[in-house]
């Protein structure tokens, strides 16, 4: 998954010479979920120029600096162990220089690093535009998503956020603005495209935009064997965006896919629920998931419940807030592809529903072999009488990516090992619930550490 937070060039900044009382900077999951352990202060930036001044000041005091967006990450890897200044970008959120001439196939817009996808989606929709498929979740900043290689799931279309970037301004290790423009033959571009925060703080981004479109969402259910023995590439490649949800205990898959329809095809305006729950749902889920730390049957039951919920559309009609109960669902680009929180609900993490996650990327040409190997690991658990730890929201999310060349991206190709990435990437995203009781370890964690390390070693 995508940890946000961009750093100033490590070669340009020196370590802090002293240690004041350290602060903890948390991920989006809040207290108890640190991203950085040794933060000297948090600066709420108000402009690009303000961020530059903090960097220049940090150079004088020989301090480390990291920028932070929405903290969409799960581990404490955002900062080094040395004292660090956090520059929070949430208030550096301007959107300007919109250009999409009538009848033009595409245009552009400039956004500051702290702008979220939801903020931009509303701005563009009001002007009859969208970013197409180079998007990701509503609660992620553009600066963080670009630096860390965020992506949608598609083989047919460009879906890396970086694939929609025309140019970017980066604050370098001297506090100066470096403009980097898209040029696939330029090493500066290939390094900046997915840079992990190592080149500096992404300050502004020029994005390619398109006329807004209506899309449909549809879902099919398959027995596990149909997918493991089937044409996985053929299930994904025909659609503008598509992914699989795997339910290992039930031995089932959901195939979710999306594509364009004419704007006047339907009046429906579907809005997808992404991460929002009611008070009652959160209370019930948290208690049952926590009991799964001790009782494997709770994890079995939880997968049954989540599967039943996921069979139905997780959409409401945006104009009435009423549930939509039949596939396919239709609506505007971002509302259907991503959506957000329902107006009468809160995000899962606001209720303390938190997770661990592991994402591994493989060539699509290896998709069947990878999933069969994963099935084998699950079966090893079952033989030991251990049921896989329940996911915290839905099944295992299996995403796909069109090949996109840069130096550090997850969907790059022409790698030195000679592996064929030309058909794209399959990304195995395994989220599991993090108990909020006891030692916060999962039911099968002592067993799981061995097979996972073994799998990673073979990769």
Short mmCIF file of C-alpha atoms in Angstrom, two decimals:
data_model
loop_
_atom_site.label_atom_id
_atom_site.label_comp_id
_atom_site.label_asym_id
_atom_site.label_seq_id
_atom_site.Cartn_x
_atom_site.Cartn_y
_atom_site.Cartn_z
CA UNK A 1 0.00 0.00 0.00
CA UNK A 2 1.03 3.66 -0.12
CA UNK A 3 2.91 5.39 2.72
CA UNK A 4 2.71 9.15 2.25
CA UNK A 5 5.44 11.51 3.35
CA UNK A 6 8.24 12.92 1.26
CA UNK A 7 11.76 13.67 2.36
CA UNK A 8 14.35 16.26 1.50
CA UNK A 9 17.40 14.88 -0.33
CA UNK A 10 19.30 12.81 2.20
CA UNK A 11 22.65 13.71 0.68
CA UNK A 12 21.98 17.41 1.24
CA UNK A 13 20.82 17.42 4.86
CA UNK A 14 22.88 16.50 7.90
CA UNK A 15 21.79 14.86 11.11
CA UNK A 16 20.35 16.92 13.92
CA UNK A 17 23.07 17.74 16.43
CA UNK A 18 20.89 17.52 19.50
CA UNK A 19 17.75 15.75 20.70
CA UNK A 20 14.95 17.75 22.29
CA UNK A 21 11.89 16.07 23.76
CA UNK A 22 10.80 13.79 20.92
CA UNK A 23 7.29 13.74 19.48
CA UNK A 24 5.64 10.81 17.73
CA UNK A 25 4.10 11.36 14.31
CA UNK A 26 1.27 8.88 13.64
CA UNK A 27 -0.10 7.29 10.51
CA UNK A 28 -3.73 7.83 9.52
CA UNK A 29 -4.64 5.15 12.09
CA UNK A 30 -3.84 7.63 14.88
CA UNK A 31 -2.27 7.11 18.35
CA UNK A 32 -0.56 3.76 18.72
CA UNK A 33 0.34 3.68 15.02
CA UNK A 34 3.60 5.65 14.71
CA UNK A 35 5.08 6.65 11.36
CA UNK A 36 8.01 8.52 12.97
CA UNK A 37 9.31 8.04 16.53
CA UNK A 38 11.70 10.97 16.90
CA UNK A 39 10.07 14.21 15.70
CA UNK A 40 11.44 17.50 17.00
CA UNK A 41 8.49 19.57 15.77
CA UNK A 42 5.58 19.62 13.32
CA UNK A 43 5.27 22.61 11.03
CA UNK A 44 1.88 23.28 9.44
CA UNK A 45 2.95 24.76 6.12
CA UNK A 46 0.74 27.38 4.50
CA UNK A 47 2.38 27.75 1.09
CA UNK A 48 5.13 26.40 -1.14
CA UNK A 49 7.30 29.35 -0.13
CA UNK A 50 6.70 28.51 3.53
CA UNK A 51 7.91 24.95 2.92
CA UNK A 52 11.01 26.30 1.22
CA UNK A 53 11.80 28.51 4.20
CA UNK A 54 11.55 25.56 6.61
CA UNK A 55 13.94 23.53 4.46
CA UNK A 56 16.45 26.39 4.33
CA UNK A 57 16.19 26.83 8.09
CA UNK A 58 16.71 23.08 8.59
CA UNK A 59 19.88 23.27 6.52
CA UNK A 60 21.23 25.95 8.84
CA UNK A 61 20.39 23.92 11.96
CA UNK A 62 21.61 20.67 10.38
CA UNK A 63 18.21 19.01 10.84
CA UNK A 64 16.42 16.30 8.92
CA UNK A 65 13.08 17.14 7.27
CA UNK A 66 10.20 14.99 6.03
CA UNK A 67 6.97 16.18 4.49
CA UNK A 68 3.73 14.49 5.51
CA UNK A 69 0.38 14.37 3.77
CA UNK A 70 -2.48 12.22 5.07
CA UNK A 71 -0.30 9.50 6.58
CA UNK A 72 -1.80 6.70 4.48
CA UNK A 73 0.68 4.05 5.63
CA UNK A 74 0.94 1.19 8.11
CA UNK A 75 4.50 1.10 9.40
CA UNK A 76 7.07 3.29 11.16
CA UNK A 77 9.27 3.81 8.11
CA UNK A 78 8.56 7.43 7.20
CA UNK A 79 11.57 8.89 9.05
CA UNK A 80 15.05 7.83 10.07
CA UNK A 81 15.86 7.19 13.72
CA UNK A 82 17.34 10.68 14.00
CA UNK A 83 15.44 13.77 15.09
CA UNK A 84 13.27 15.03 12.24
CA UNK A 85 11.13 18.06 11.44
CA UNK A 86 7.76 17.17 9.92
CA UNK A 87 6.32 19.59 7.35
CA UNK A 88 2.59 18.97 7.17
CA UNK A 89 1.24 19.78 3.69
CA UNK A 90 -2.54 19.61 4.34
CA UNK A 91 -2.95 23.40 4.12
CA UNK A 92 -0.84 23.71 0.98
CA UNK A 93 -3.81 22.77 -1.16
CA UNK A 94 -4.29 25.18 -4.03
CA UNK A 95 -5.84 24.13 -7.36
CA UNK A 96 -5.32 26.50 -10.29
CA UNK A 97 -4.46 27.01 -13.97
CA UNK A 98 -7.34 24.80 -15.12
CA UNK A 99 -7.36 24.35 -18.89
CA UNK A 100 -9.71 22.12 -20.86
CA UNK A 101 -10.93 23.83 -24.06
CA UNK A 102 -14.37 22.76 -25.27
CA UNK A 103 -14.11 19.71 -27.48
CA UNK A 104 -10.47 19.05 -26.55
CA UNK A 105 -9.53 15.41 -25.73
CA UNK A 106 -7.45 16.49 -22.75
CA UNK A 107 -6.16 19.46 -20.81
CA UNK A 108 -4.23 20.22 -17.63
CA UNK A 109 -4.48 21.58 -14.10
CA UNK A 110 -1.93 22.54 -11.45
CA UNK A 111 -2.28 21.30 -7.86
CA UNK A 112 -0.30 21.83 -4.67
CA UNK A 113 1.16 18.83 -2.85
CA UNK A 114 -1.45 18.75 -0.08
CA UNK A 115 -4.48 18.49 -2.37
CA UNK A 116 -6.35 15.20 -1.89
CA UNK A 117 -7.97 13.22 -4.66
CA UNK A 118 -11.42 13.99 -3.29
CA UNK A 119 -10.74 17.74 -3.30
CA UNK A 120 -9.55 17.62 -6.89
CA UNK A 121 -12.38 15.32 -7.99
CA UNK A 122 -15.00 17.82 -6.77
CA UNK A 123 -13.16 20.75 -8.35
CA UNK A 124 -12.85 18.99 -11.72
CA UNK A 125 -16.39 17.57 -11.77
CA UNK A 126 -17.79 21.08 -11.29
CA UNK A 127 -15.87 22.00 -14.46
CA UNK A 128 -16.79 18.91 -16.46
CA UNK A 129 -13.44 17.15 -16.08
CA UNK A 130 -11.66 14.25 -14.35
CA UNK A 131 -8.17 12.73 -14.08
CA UNK A 132 -9.31 9.57 -15.87
CA UNK A 133 -7.90 6.42 -14.25
CA UNK A 134 -4.67 7.81 -12.76
CA UNK A 135 -6.23 8.07 -9.32
CA UNK A 136 -6.37 6.48 -5.91
CA UNK A 137 -8.24 6.73 -2.59
CA UNK A 138 -9.92 9.92 -1.42
CA UNK A 139 -7.82 10.25 1.75
CA UNK A 140 -4.39 10.48 0.07
CA UNK A 141 -2.51 13.62 -0.95
CA UNK A 142 -1.16 14.08 -4.45
CA UNK A 143 2.36 14.75 -3.21
CA UNK A 144 2.48 11.51 -1.22
CA UNK A 145 0.76 9.39 -3.84
CA UNK A 146 3.10 10.55 -6.60
CA UNK A 147 6.27 10.08 -4.57
CA UNK A 148 5.31 6.60 -3.39
CA UNK A 149 4.00 5.16 -6.67
CA UNK A 150 0.27 5.03 -5.89
CA UNK A 151 -1.96 3.36 -8.46
CA UNK A 152 -5.42 2.28 -9.53
CA UNK A 153 -5.98 -1.27 -10.86
CA UNK A 154 -5.89 -1.48 -14.65
CA UNK A 155 -3.97 -3.23 -17.40
CA UNK A 156 -5.71 -1.57 -20.35
CA UNK A 157 -5.29 2.03 -19.20
CA UNK A 158 -2.54 4.03 -17.52
CA UNK A 159 -3.36 3.85 -13.82
CA UNK A 160 -0.20 4.95 -11.99
CA UNK A 161 -0.75 8.44 -10.54
CA UNK A 162 2.65 9.34 -12.05
CA UNK A 163 1.36 8.39 -15.51
CA UNK A 164 -0.98 11.39 -15.36
CA UNK A 165 1.73 13.88 -14.35
CA UNK A 166 3.04 16.33 -16.94
CA UNK A 167 5.49 18.17 -14.68
CA UNK A 168 6.34 18.71 -11.02
CA UNK A 169 8.11 21.24 -8.84
CA UNK A 170 10.40 19.71 -6.19
CA UNK A 171 11.97 21.57 -3.28
CA UNK A 172 15.55 20.28 -3.32
CA UNK A 173 18.13 19.94 -0.54
CA UNK A 174 19.04 23.62 -0.87
CA UNK A 175 15.46 24.80 -0.47
CA UNK A 176 15.22 25.77 -4.14
CA UNK A 177 12.52 24.79 -6.66
CA UNK A 178 13.54 22.27 -9.30
CA UNK A 179 11.08 21.88 -12.19
CA UNK A 180 11.02 18.38 -13.70
CA UNK A 181 8.98 17.84 -16.89
CA UNK A 182 7.80 14.55 -18.33
CA UNK A 183 10.45 13.11 -20.61
CA UNK A 184 10.81 9.31 -20.72
CA UNK A 185 14.39 9.61 -22.00
CA UNK A 186 15.50 11.92 -19.15
CA UNK A 187 16.97 10.33 -16.01
CA UNK A 188 15.73 13.26 -13.90
CA UNK A 189 12.15 12.44 -14.87
CA UNK A 190 12.59 8.69 -14.42
CA UNK A 191 14.01 9.26 -10.94
CA UNK A 192 11.36 11.82 -9.91
CA UNK A 193 8.38 9.85 -11.25
CA UNK A 194 8.47 7.51 -8.23
CA UNK A 195 11.06 8.98 -5.90
CA UNK A 196 10.17 7.79 -2.36
CA UNK A 197 10.87 11.31 -1.12
CA UNK A 198 14.59 10.93 -1.76
CA UNK A 199 14.90 13.87 -4.18
CA UNK A 200 13.06 16.45 -2.10
CA UNK A 201 9.57 17.65 -1.26
CA UNK A 202 7.11 17.58 -4.14
CA UNK A 203 5.54 21.04 -4.01
CA UNK A 204 3.36 21.36 -7.13
CA UNK A 205 2.13 18.94 -9.76
CA UNK A 206 0.82 19.60 -13.28
CA UNK A 207 -1.73 16.92 -14.15
CA UNK A 208 -3.29 15.74 -17.38
CA UNK A 209 -7.10 15.91 -17.26
CA UNK A 210 -9.93 14.71 -19.48
CA UNK A 211 -13.60 15.49 -20.10
CA UNK A 212 -15.64 13.94 -17.28
CA UNK A 213 -17.30 10.62 -18.05
CA UNK A 214 -19.91 8.29 -16.67
CA UNK A 215 -18.85 4.73 -15.88
CA UNK A 216 -20.47 1.52 -14.75
CA UNK A 217 -19.38 -0.89 -12.02
CA UNK A 218 -20.22 -4.59 -12.23
CA UNK A 219 -19.27 -7.62 -10.17
CA UNK A 220 -19.18 -11.38 -10.75
CA UNK A 221 -18.62 -14.21 -8.26
CA UNK A 222 -16.40 -17.18 -9.15
CA UNK A 223 -15.41 -20.42 -7.50
CA UNK A 224 -11.74 -20.30 -6.60
CA UNK A 225 -10.76 -23.02 -9.07
CA UNK A 226 -12.22 -21.05 -11.99
CA UNK A 227 -9.75 -18.26 -11.28
CA UNK A 228 -6.68 -20.27 -10.26
CA UNK A 229 -7.00 -22.45 -13.38
CA UNK A 230 -8.37 -19.71 -15.62
CA UNK A 231 -7.18 -16.79 -17.74
CA UNK A 232 -6.53 -14.15 -15.08
CA UNK A 233 -5.12 -11.67 -17.60
CA UNK A 234 -8.27 -12.08 -19.70
CA UNK A 235 -10.46 -11.29 -16.68
CA UNK A 236 -8.77 -7.90 -16.19
CA UNK A 237 -7.31 -6.59 -19.46
CA UNK A 238 -10.55 -5.85 -21.38
CA UNK A 239 -11.80 -3.26 -18.88
CA UNK A 240 -10.86 0.33 -18.08
CA UNK A 241 -10.19 -0.77 -14.51
CA UNK A 242 -10.70 -4.10 -12.75
CA UNK A 243 -9.53 -6.11 -9.76
CA UNK A 244 -10.17 -9.34 -7.87
CA UNK A 245 -11.21 -9.91 -4.25
CA UNK A 246 -10.16 -13.29 -2.86
CA UNK A 247 -11.99 -15.05 -0.02
CA UNK A 248 -9.67 -17.97 0.85
CA UNK A 249 -11.79 -19.59 3.56
CA UNK A 250 -14.84 -19.64 1.28
CA UNK A 251 -12.69 -20.46 -1.77
CA UNK A 252 -14.41 -17.73 -3.76
CA UNK A 253 -13.42 -14.71 -5.84
CA UNK A 254 -15.20 -11.50 -6.70
CA UNK A 255 -14.30 -9.86 -10.00
CA UNK A 256 -15.06 -6.12 -9.93
CA UNK A 257 -14.76 -4.21 -13.19
CA UNK A 258 -15.56 -0.75 -14.58
CA UNK A 259 -15.83 0.93 -17.97
CA UNK A 260 -17.28 3.98 -19.71
CA UNK A 261 -20.90 4.53 -20.74
CA UNK A 262 -22.42 7.52 -22.58
CA UNK A 263 -23.17 10.44 -20.24
CA UNK A 264 -26.88 10.30 -21.18
CA UNK A 265 -27.11 6.52 -20.77
CA UNK A 266 -28.71 6.76 -17.31
CA UNK A 267 -29.68 9.31 -14.69
CA UNK A 268 -28.26 7.15 -11.88
CA UNK A 269 -25.47 8.75 -9.87
CA UNK A 270 -23.90 5.99 -7.84
CA UNK A 271 -21.41 6.80 -5.06
CA UNK A 272 -19.14 4.07 -3.73
CA UNK A 273 -18.60 3.55 -0.01
CA UNK A 274 -14.86 3.50 0.66
CA UNK A 275 -13.94 2.75 4.30
CA UNK A 276 -17.07 4.16 5.98
CA UNK A 277 -19.17 2.33 8.60
CA UNK A 278 -22.00 3.03 11.05
CA UNK A 279 -21.54 3.09 14.84
CA UNK A 280 -23.28 -0.27 15.16
CA UNK A 281 -21.27 -1.89 12.37
CA UNK A 282 -18.02 -0.66 13.89
CA UNK A 283 -18.92 -1.91 17.39
CA UNK A 284 -19.96 -5.36 16.13
CA UNK A 285 -17.00 -5.73 13.78
CA UNK A 286 -14.44 -4.65 16.36
CA UNK A 287 -15.69 -7.09 18.99
CA UNK A 288 -15.88 -10.01 16.60
CA UNK A 289 -12.53 -9.24 14.98
CA UNK A 290 -10.85 -8.89 18.38
CA UNK A 291 -12.24 -12.27 19.43
CA UNK A 292 -10.52 -13.66 16.32
CA UNK A 293 -7.24 -13.19 18.16
CA UNK A 294 -8.24 -16.10 20.38
CA UNK A 295 -10.86 -18.05 18.39
CA UNK A 296 -10.27 -19.07 14.75
CA UNK A 297 -14.01 -19.61 14.34
CA UNK A 298 -14.49 -15.84 14.74
CA UNK A 299 -12.31 -15.31 11.68
CA UNK A 300 -14.33 -17.86 9.75
CA UNK A 301 -17.56 -16.09 10.72
CA UNK A 302 -16.12 -12.68 9.88
CA UNK A 303 -15.19 -13.78 6.36
CA UNK A 304 -18.71 -15.15 5.90
CA UNK A 305 -20.19 -11.81 6.98
CA UNK A 306 -17.84 -9.67 4.87
CA UNK A 307 -18.39 -11.90 1.84
CA UNK A 308 -22.15 -11.55 2.17
CA UNK A 309 -21.84 -7.77 2.40
CA UNK A 310 -19.48 -7.61 -0.58
CA UNK A 311 -21.89 -9.58 -2.78
CA UNK A 312 -24.11 -6.52 -2.85
CA UNK A 313 -23.19 -3.13 -4.30
CA UNK A 314 -21.39 -0.90 -1.78
CA UNK A 315 -23.01 2.14 -3.41
CA UNK A 316 -25.70 4.70 -2.71
CA UNK A 317 -27.56 7.03 -5.04
CA UNK A 318 -25.74 10.32 -4.53
CA UNK A 319 -28.82 12.51 -5.03
CA UNK A 320 -30.97 10.69 -2.43
CA UNK A 321 -28.43 8.83 -0.24
CA UNK A 322 -30.47 5.64 -0.72
CA UNK A 323 -28.81 2.24 -1.10
CA UNK A 324 -28.38 0.77 -4.58
CA UNK A 325 -29.06 -2.97 -4.45
CA UNK A 326 -28.47 -4.21 -8.00
CA UNK A 327 -25.49 -4.49 -10.33
CA UNK A 328 -24.45 -2.80 -12.53
CA UNK A 329 -24.12 0.61 -10.89
CA UNK A 330 -23.71 3.82 -12.91
CA UNK A 331 -22.34 7.23 -12.01
CA UNK A 332 -19.67 9.84 -12.61
CA UNK A 333 -16.02 8.83 -12.88
CA UNK A 334 -14.61 9.44 -9.40
CA UNK A 335 -17.86 8.77 -7.53
CA UNK A 336 -18.03 5.23 -8.91
CA UNK A 337 -14.33 4.36 -9.19
CA UNK A 338 -13.41 5.60 -5.70
CA UNK A 339 -16.24 7.42 -3.90
CA UNK A 340 -15.60 8.14 -0.24
CA UNK A 341 -17.44 8.37 3.08
CA UNK A 342 -21.22 8.29 3.32
CA UNK A 343 -22.50 11.51 4.92
CA UNK A 344 -23.97 9.72 7.96
CA UNK A 345 -20.94 7.51 8.64
CA UNK A 346 -17.31 7.75 9.73
CA UNK A 347 -14.10 6.13 8.56
CA UNK A 348 -13.17 2.73 9.98
CA UNK A 349 -10.01 4.05 11.61
CA UNK A 350 -12.05 6.60 13.55
CA UNK A 351 -13.47 3.61 15.45
CA UNK A 352 -10.08 2.00 16.06
CA UNK A 353 -10.50 -0.59 13.28
CA UNK A 354 -6.90 -0.90 12.14
CA UNK A 355 -4.89 -3.28 10.00
CA UNK A 356 -1.56 -4.60 8.92
CA UNK A 357 -0.94 -5.08 5.24
CA UNK A 358 1.54 -6.78 2.95
CA UNK A 359 1.69 -6.04 -0.78
CA UNK A 360 3.86 -8.04 -3.16
CA UNK A 361 4.16 -7.35 -6.90
CA UNK A 362 4.77 -9.98 -9.60
CA UNK A 363 4.58 -10.05 -13.40
CA UNK A 364 1.05 -10.80 -14.63
CA UNK A 365 2.56 -13.72 -16.53
CA UNK A 366 3.13 -15.36 -13.12
CA UNK A 367 -0.38 -14.63 -11.79
CA UNK A 368 -1.66 -18.21 -11.69
CA UNK A 369 1.52 -19.56 -10.12
CA UNK A 370 1.56 -16.84 -7.45
CA UNK A 371 -2.06 -17.38 -6.42
CA UNK A 372 -1.63 -21.16 -6.35
CA UNK A 373 1.41 -20.74 -4.10
CA UNK A 374 -0.65 -18.49 -1.80
CA UNK A 375 -3.42 -21.10 -1.77
CA UNK A 376 -0.84 -23.65 -0.67
CA UNK A 377 0.15 -21.46 2.28
CA UNK A 378 -3.48 -21.08 3.32
CA UNK A 379 -3.91 -24.87 3.13
CA UNK A 380 -0.88 -25.35 5.37
CA UNK A 381 -2.65 -23.21 7.95
CA UNK A 382 -5.81 -25.27 7.67
CA UNK A 383 -3.89 -28.52 8.19
CA UNK A 384 -2.59 -27.10 11.46
CA UNK A 385 -6.12 -26.22 12.50
CA UNK A 386 -5.41 -22.53 12.01
CA UNK A 387 -7.83 -20.32 10.11
CA UNK A 388 -6.39 -17.37 8.27
CA UNK A 389 -6.67 -14.12 10.19
CA UNK A 390 -9.70 -12.23 8.96
CA UNK A 391 -9.23 -9.21 6.77
CA UNK A 392 -10.43 -5.93 8.23
CA UNK A 393 -12.85 -4.87 5.53
CA UNK A 394 -13.15 -7.20 2.56
CA UNK A 395 -11.33 -10.04 0.86
CA UNK A 396 -7.70 -10.02 -0.20
CA UNK A 397 -7.44 -7.25 -2.79
CA UNK A 398 -5.63 -8.35 -5.94
CA UNK A 399 -4.80 -5.36 -8.12
CA UNK A 400 -3.20 -5.02 -11.51
CA UNK A 401 -1.06 -2.40 -13.21
CA UNK A 402 -0.28 -1.44 -16.79
CA UNK A 403 3.48 -1.42 -17.30
CA UNK A 404 4.96 2.02 -16.63
CA UNK A 405 8.66 2.70 -16.85
CA UNK A 406 10.58 4.60 -14.20
CA UNK A 407 13.42 3.73 -11.82
CA UNK A 408 11.57 2.84 -8.60
CA UNK A 409 7.95 2.20 -9.57
CA UNK A 410 6.13 -1.03 -8.77
CA UNK A 411 4.95 -1.34 -12.38
CA UNK A 412 8.26 -0.76 -14.14
CA UNK A 413 9.76 -3.10 -16.78
CA UNK A 414 13.03 -3.83 -18.65
CA UNK A 415 14.50 -4.99 -15.33
CA UNK A 416 18.03 -6.36 -15.13
CA UNK A 417 16.83 -9.84 -14.11
CA UNK A 418 15.25 -10.32 -17.53
CA UNK A 419 11.77 -11.09 -16.12
CA UNK A 420 8.91 -10.31 -18.54
CA UNK A 421 6.85 -7.45 -17.11
CA UNK A 422 5.47 -6.38 -20.51
CA UNK A 423 1.94 -7.58 -19.79
CA UNK A 424 1.83 -5.63 -16.56
CA UNK A 425 1.90 -6.30 -12.84
CA UNK A 426 -0.27 -8.25 -10.40
CA UNK A 427 -0.20 -6.83 -6.87
CA UNK A 428 -1.18 -9.15 -4.05
CA UNK A 429 -2.49 -6.89 -1.28
CA UNK A 430 -3.15 -8.83 1.92
CA UNK A 431 -4.69 -6.70 4.69
CA UNK A 432 -5.37 -8.30 8.06
CA UNK A 433 -7.01 -6.94 11.17
CA UNK A 434 -4.74 -5.65 13.93
CA UNK A 435 -6.28 -6.63 17.27
CA UNK A 436 -6.72 -3.83 19.79
CA UNK A 437 -6.57 -6.22 22.75
CA UNK A 438 -3.67 -7.99 24.46
CA UNK A 439 -0.34 -7.91 22.64
CA UNK A 440 -2.09 -6.89 19.35
CA UNK A 441 -0.74 -9.99 17.61
CA UNK A 442 -3.00 -11.96 15.30
CA UNK A 443 -4.24 -15.47 16.02
CA UNK A 444 -1.84 -17.14 13.59
CA UNK A 445 1.05 -14.69 13.79
CA UNK A 446 3.70 -17.08 15.22
CA UNK A 447 2.99 -19.54 12.38
CA UNK A 448 2.51 -16.91 9.70
CA UNK A 449 5.95 -15.31 10.17
CA UNK A 450 7.67 -18.43 8.83
CA UNK A 451 5.75 -18.98 5.56
CA UNK A 452 5.66 -15.27 4.73
CA UNK A 453 9.40 -14.91 5.17
CA UNK A 454 9.89 -18.05 3.10
CA UNK A 455 7.66 -16.66 0.34
CA UNK A 456 9.47 -13.31 0.37
CA UNK A 457 12.83 -15.08 0.18
CA UNK A 458 11.74 -17.00 -2.92
CA UNK A 459 10.48 -13.80 -4.54
#
